[in-house]
CSV table of C-alpha atoms in Angstrom, one decimal:
chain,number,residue,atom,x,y,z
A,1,UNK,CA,115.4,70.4,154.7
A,2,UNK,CA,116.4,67.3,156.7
A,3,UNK,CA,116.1,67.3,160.2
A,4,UNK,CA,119.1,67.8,162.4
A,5,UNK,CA,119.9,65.1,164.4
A,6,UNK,CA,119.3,67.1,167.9
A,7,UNK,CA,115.8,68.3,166.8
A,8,UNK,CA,114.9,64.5,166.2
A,9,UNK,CA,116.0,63.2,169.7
A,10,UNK,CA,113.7,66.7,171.4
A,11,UNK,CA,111.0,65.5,169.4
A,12,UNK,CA,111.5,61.9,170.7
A,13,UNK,CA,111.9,63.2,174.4
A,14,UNK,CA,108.8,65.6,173.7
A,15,UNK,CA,106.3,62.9,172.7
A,16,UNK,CA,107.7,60.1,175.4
A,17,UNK,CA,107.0,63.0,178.0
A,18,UNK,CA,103.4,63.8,176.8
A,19,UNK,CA,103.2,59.2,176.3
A,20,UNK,CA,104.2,59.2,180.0
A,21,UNK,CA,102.1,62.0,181.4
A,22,UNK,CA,98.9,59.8,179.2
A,23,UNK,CA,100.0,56.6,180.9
A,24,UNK,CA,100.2,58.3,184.2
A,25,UNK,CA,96.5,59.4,184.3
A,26,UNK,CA,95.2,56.2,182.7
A,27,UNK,CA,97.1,54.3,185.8
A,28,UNK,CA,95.3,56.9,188.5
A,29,UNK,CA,92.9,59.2,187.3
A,30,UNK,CA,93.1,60.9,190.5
A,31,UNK,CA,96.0,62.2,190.7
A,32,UNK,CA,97.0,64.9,188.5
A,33,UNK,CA,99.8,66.3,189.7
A,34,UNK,CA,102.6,64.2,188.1
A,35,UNK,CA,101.2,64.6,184.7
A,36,UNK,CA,101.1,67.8,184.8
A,37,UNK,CA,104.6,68.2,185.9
A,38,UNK,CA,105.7,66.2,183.2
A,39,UNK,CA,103.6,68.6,180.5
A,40,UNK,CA,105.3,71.6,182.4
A,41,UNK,CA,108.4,69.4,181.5
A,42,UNK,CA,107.6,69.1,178.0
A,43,UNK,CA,106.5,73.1,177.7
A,44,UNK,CA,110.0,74.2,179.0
A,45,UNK,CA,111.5,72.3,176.5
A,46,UNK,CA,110.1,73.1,173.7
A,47,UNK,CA,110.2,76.6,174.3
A,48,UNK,CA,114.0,76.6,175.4
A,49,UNK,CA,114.7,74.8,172.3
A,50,UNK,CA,112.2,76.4,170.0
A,51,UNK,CA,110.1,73.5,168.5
A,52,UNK,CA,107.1,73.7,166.8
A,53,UNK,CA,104.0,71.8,168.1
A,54,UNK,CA,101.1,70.5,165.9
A,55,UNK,CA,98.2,72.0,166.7
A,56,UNK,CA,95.9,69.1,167.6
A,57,UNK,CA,98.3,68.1,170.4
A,58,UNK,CA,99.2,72.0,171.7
A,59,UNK,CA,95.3,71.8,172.1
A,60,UNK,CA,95.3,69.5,174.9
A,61,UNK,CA,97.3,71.3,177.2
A,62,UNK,CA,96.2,73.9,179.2
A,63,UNK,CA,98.1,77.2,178.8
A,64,UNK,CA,97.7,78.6,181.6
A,65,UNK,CA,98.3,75.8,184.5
A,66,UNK,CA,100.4,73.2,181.8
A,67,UNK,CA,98.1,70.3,182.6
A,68,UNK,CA,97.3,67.6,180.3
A,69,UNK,CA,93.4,68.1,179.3
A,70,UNK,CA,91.0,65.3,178.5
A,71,UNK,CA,87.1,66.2,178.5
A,72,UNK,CA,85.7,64.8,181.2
A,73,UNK,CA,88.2,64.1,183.4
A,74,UNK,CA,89.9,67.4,183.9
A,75,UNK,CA,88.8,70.0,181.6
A,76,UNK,CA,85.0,70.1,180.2
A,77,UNK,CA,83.4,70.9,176.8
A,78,UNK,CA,81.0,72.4,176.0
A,79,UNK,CA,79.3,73.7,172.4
A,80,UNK,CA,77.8,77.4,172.8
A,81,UNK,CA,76.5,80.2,170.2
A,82,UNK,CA,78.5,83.3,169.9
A,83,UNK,CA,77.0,85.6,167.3
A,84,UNK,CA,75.3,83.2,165.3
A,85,UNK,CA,78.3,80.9,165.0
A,86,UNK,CA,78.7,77.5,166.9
A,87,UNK,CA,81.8,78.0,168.9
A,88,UNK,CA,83.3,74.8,171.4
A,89,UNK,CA,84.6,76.0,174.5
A,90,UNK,CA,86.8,74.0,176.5
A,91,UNK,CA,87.8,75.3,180.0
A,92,UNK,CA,90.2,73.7,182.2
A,93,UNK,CA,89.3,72.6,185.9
A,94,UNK,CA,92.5,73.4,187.4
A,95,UNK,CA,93.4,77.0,187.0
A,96,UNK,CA,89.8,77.4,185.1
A,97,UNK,CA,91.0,79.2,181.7
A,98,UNK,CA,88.9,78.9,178.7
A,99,UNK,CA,90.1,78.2,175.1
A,100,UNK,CA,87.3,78.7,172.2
A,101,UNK,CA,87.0,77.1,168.7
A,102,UNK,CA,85.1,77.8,166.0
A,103,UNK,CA,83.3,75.4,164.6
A,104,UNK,CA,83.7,75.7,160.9
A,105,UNK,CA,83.9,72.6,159.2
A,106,UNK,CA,85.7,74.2,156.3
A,107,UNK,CA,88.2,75.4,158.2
A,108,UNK,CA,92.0,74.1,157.3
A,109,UNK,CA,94.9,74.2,159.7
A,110,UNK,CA,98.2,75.7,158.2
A,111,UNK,CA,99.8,72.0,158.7
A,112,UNK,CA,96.9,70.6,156.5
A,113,UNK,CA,97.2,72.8,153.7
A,114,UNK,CA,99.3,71.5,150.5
A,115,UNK,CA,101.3,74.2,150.8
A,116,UNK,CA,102.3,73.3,154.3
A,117,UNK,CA,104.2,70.1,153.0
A,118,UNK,CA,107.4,71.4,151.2
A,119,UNK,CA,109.5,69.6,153.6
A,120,UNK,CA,111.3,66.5,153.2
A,121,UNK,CA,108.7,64.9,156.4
A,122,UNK,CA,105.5,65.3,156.3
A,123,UNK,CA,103.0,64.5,159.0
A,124,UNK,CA,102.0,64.6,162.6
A,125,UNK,CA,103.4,64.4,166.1
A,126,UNK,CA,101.3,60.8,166.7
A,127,UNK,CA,99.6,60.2,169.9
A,128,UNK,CA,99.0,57.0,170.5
A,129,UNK,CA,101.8,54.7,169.4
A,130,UNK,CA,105.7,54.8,170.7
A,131,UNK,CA,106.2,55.2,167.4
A,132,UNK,CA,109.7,57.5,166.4
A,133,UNK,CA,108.6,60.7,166.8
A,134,UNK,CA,108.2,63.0,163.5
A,135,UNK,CA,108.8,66.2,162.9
A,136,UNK,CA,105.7,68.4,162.9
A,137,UNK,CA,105.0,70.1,159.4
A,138,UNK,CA,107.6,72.8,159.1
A,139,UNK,CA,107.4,76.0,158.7
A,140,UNK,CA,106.9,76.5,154.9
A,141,UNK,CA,108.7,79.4,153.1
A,142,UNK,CA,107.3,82.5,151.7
A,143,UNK,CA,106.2,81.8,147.9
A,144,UNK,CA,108.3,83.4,145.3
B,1,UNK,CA,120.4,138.1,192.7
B,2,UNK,CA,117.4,140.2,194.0
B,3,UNK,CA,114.1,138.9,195.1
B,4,UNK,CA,112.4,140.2,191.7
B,5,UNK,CA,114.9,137.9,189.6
B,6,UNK,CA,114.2,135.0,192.2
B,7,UNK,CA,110.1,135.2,192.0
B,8,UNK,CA,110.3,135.0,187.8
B,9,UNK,CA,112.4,132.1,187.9
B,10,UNK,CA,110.2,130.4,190.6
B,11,UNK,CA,107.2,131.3,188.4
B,12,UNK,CA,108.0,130.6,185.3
B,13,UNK,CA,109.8,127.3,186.0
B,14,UNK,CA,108.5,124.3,186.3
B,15,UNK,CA,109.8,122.7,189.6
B,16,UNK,CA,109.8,118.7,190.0
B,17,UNK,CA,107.7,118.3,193.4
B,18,UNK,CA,106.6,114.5,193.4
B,19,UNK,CA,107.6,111.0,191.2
B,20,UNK,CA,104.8,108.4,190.0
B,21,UNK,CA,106.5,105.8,188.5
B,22,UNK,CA,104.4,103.4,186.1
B,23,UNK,CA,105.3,100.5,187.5
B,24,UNK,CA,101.8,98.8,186.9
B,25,UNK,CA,101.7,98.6,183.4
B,26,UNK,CA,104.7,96.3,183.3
B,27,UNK,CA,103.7,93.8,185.7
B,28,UNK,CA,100.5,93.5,184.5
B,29,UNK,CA,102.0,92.2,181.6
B,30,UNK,CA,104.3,89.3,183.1
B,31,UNK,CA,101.4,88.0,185.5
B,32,UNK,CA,99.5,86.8,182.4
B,33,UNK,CA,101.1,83.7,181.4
B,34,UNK,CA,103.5,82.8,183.9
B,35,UNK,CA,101.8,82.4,186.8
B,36,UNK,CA,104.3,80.8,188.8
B,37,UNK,CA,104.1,81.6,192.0
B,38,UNK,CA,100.2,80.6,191.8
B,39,UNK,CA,101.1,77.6,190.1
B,40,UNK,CA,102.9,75.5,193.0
B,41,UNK,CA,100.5,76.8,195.2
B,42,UNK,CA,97.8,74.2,193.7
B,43,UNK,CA,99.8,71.8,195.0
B,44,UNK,CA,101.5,70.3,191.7
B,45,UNK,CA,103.7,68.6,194.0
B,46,UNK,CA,102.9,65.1,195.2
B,47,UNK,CA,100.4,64.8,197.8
B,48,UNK,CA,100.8,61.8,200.7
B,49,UNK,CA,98.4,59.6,198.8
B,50,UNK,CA,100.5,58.4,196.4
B,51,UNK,CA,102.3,56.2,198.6
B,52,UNK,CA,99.1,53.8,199.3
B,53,UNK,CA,99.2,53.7,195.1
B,54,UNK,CA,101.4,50.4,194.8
B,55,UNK,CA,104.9,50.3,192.9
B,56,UNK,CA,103.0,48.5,190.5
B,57,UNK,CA,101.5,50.9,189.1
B,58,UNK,CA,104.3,52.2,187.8
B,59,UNK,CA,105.4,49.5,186.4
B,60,UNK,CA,104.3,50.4,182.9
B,61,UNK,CA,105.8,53.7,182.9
B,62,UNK,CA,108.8,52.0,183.2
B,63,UNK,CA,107.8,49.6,179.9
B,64,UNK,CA,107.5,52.7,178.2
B,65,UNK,CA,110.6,54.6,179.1
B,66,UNK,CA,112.9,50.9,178.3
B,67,UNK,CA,110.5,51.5,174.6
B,68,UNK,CA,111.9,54.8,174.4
B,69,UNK,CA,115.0,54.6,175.2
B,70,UNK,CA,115.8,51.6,172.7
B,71,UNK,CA,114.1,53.6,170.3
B,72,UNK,CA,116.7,56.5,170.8
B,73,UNK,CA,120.1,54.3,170.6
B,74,UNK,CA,118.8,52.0,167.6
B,75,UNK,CA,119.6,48.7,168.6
B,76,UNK,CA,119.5,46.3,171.7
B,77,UNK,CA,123.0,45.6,172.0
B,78,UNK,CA,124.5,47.7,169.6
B,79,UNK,CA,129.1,47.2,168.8
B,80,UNK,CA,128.5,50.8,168.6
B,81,UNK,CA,130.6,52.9,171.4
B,82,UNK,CA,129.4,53.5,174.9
B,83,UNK,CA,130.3,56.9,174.0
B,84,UNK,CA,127.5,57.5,171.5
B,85,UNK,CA,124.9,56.1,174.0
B,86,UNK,CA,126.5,58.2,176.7
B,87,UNK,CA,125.8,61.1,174.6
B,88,UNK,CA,122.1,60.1,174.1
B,89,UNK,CA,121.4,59.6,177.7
B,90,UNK,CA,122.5,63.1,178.5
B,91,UNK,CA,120.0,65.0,176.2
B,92,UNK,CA,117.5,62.1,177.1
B,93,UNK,CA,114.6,61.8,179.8
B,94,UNK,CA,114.9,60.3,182.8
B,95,UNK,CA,111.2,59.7,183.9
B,96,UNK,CA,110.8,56.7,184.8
B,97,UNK,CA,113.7,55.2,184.6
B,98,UNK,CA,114.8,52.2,187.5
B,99,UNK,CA,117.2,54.2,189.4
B,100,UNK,CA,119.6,53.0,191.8
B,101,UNK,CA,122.7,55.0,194.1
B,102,UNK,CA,126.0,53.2,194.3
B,103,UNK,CA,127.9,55.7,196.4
B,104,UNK,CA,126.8,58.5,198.6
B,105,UNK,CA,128.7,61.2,200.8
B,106,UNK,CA,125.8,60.2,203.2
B,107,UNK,CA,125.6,56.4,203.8
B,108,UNK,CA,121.6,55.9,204.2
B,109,UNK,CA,120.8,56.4,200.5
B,110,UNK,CA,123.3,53.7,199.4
B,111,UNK,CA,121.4,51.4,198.0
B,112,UNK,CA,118.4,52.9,197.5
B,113,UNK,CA,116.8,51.8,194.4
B,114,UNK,CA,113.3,52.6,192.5
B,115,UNK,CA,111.9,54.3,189.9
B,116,UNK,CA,112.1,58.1,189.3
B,117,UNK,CA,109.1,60.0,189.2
B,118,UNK,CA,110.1,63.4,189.6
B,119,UNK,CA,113.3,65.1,189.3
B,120,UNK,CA,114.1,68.9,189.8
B,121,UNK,CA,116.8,71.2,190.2
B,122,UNK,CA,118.7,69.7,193.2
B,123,UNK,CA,116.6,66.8,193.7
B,124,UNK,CA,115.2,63.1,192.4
B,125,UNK,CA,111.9,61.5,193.9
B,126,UNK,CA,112.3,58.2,193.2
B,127,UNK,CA,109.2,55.4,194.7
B,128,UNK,CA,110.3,52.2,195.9
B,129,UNK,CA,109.6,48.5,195.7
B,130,UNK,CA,108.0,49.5,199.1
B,131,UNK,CA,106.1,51.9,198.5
B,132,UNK,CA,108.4,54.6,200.1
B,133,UNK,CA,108.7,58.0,198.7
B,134,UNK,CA,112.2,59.0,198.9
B,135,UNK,CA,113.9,62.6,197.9
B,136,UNK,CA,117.1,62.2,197.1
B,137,UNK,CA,119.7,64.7,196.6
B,138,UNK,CA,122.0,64.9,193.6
B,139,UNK,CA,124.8,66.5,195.0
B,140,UNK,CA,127.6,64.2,196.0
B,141,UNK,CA,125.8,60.9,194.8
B,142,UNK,CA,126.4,58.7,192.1
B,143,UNK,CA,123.7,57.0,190.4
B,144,UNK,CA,123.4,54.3,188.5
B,145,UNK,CA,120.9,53.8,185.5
B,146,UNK,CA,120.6,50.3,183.6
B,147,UNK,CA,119.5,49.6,180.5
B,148,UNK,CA,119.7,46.2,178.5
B,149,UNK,CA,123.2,45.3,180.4
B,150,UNK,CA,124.7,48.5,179.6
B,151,UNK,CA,125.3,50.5,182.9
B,152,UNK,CA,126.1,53.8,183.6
B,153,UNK,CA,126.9,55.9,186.5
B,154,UNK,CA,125.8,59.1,187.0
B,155,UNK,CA,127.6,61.8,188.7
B,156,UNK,CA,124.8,64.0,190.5
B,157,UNK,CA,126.9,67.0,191.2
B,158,UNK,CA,127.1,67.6,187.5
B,159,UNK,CA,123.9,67.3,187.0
B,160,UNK,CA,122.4,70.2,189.2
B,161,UNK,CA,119.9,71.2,186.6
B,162,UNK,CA,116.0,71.1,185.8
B,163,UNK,CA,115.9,68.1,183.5
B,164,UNK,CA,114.4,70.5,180.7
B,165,UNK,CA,117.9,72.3,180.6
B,166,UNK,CA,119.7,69.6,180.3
B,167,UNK,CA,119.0,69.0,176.9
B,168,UNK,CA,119.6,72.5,175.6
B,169,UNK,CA,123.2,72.2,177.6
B,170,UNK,CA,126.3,71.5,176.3
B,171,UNK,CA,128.2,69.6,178.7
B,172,UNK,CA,132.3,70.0,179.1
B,173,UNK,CA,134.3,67.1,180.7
B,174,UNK,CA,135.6,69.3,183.7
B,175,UNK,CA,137.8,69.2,186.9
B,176,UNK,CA,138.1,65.7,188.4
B,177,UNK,CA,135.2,63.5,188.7
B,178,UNK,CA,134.5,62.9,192.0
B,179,UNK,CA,132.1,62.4,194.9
């Protein structure tokens, strides 16, 4: 399944917004506010257009408040025990929501899995460079 | 009908006094995720400080948005159509880009040029050389955004949308294309 040509220019305007909202913080880590306007941005559009978000990048943002989350500066971390299993708990400073994950270390995500990688492009939304964006793995069909 | 006939069918009827609506449960539901109204009350809006943060510090947001934007059209200077590259710019960001307006209904924000940091329904915030924040409406202003000597103007009262619905638009050339 080849990727329409509008889905590729979203995905390019999706990771330049969450690039921007990254370079925005690293230039003033005070003030918040315009990053997380641009990640507000960013969730609009993908949920107006429907795109799918890898999972390592949807866990940055906050849900609840859309801003952009890095431990220490605006959301902290912290490692707790929930019925004898090691859960990490990350909670967000601005609107103070909580998000927990278990800490298995033979745990898969779906985009991971060998199954996951029927389509044509495989891998990640990066992070770091400016890189053309990619798609994120695509939503595999049902097995026969 | 006599009194008899009246008092069984008072009785034995069941007679509608009051209404409780469930309301509740529904709004419950919606307060959950969207939080809106909460939401701009913390301020995500600029606050007055940014203005002693220098121009310069924007610079590199700019870097990246020239990055991207070359990205999206494939090519510098490209024999390609300004049609094509039209095209792109309309689904494309505008954050961050140097922003300048050529003509104005109102003659004060000819001229003004910087880079945008914000833009919403009606309006751009765009920070100058200066230091100045300025709001600027779109309606009946034409702007002018330049990238690697190609130049293209920008007709705000088209463009009265958030910029997250302008890429799931379709726009139609209509009506004449004026201030």
């Amino acid at each position: 399944m080849a990727g329409p040509v509008k889905d590729r220019e979203a995905f390019q305007r999706l990771s330049f917004l969450y690039q921007a909202a990254h370079c925005v913080l690293a230039q003033d880590p005070e003030n918040q506010a315009l990053a997380t306007f641009y990640c507000h941005t960013e969730r609009t559009i993908a949920k107006r257009l429907v795109l799918r978000r890898d999972p390592s990048v949807k866990r940055t943002l906050c849900r609840g408040c859309s801003s952009l989350l890095i431990p220490g500066l605006t959301c902290t971390q912290r490692q707790r025990r929930c019925r004898g299993q090691r859960w990490t708990v990350q909670t967000c400073l601005t609107c103070r929501r909580s998000q927990r994950f278990l800490n298995n270390p033979g745990h898969l995500l779906w985009g991971d899995r060998p199954e996951a990688q029927l389509g044509s492009q495989a891998g990640e939304q990066s992070q770091t460079t400016t890189a053309h964006a990619e798609h994120s793995p695509p939503h595999s069909s049902p097995p026969s | 009908m006599s009194q008899q006939a009246r008092e069984d069918q008072l009785q034995r009827k069941a007679v509608v006094l009051e209404y409780c609506t469930r309301r509740k449960r529904k709004e419950r539901k919606r307060k959950s995720r969207g939080l809106s109204a909460r939401q701009r009350r913390a301020l995500r809006l600029f606050d007055i400080k940014p203005e002693q943060q220098r121009y310069s510090l924007f610079l590199p947001l700019h870097e990246l948005w020239k990055q991207y934007i070359r990205d999206l059209c494939n090519g510098l200077k490209p024999d390609t159509q300004p049609q094509l590259i039209q095209a792109k710019l309309l689904k494309a960001d505008l954050h961050g880009a140097i922003v300048s307006v050529t003509k104005s209904k109102c003659p004060s924000y000819v001229g003004v040029t910087g880079i945008l940091l914000q833009e919403t329904k009606h309006v751009f915030k765009i920070i100058t050389k200066e230091d100045r924040l300025k709001v600027i409406p779109k309606l009946n202003c034409v702007f002018t955004v330049e990238i690697d000597g190609f130049i293209s103007y920008i007709y705000g009262s088209k463009f009265q949308l958030r910029s997250s619905e302008r890429s799931a638009k379709k726009f139609k050339a209509k009506g004449t294309v004026d201030l």
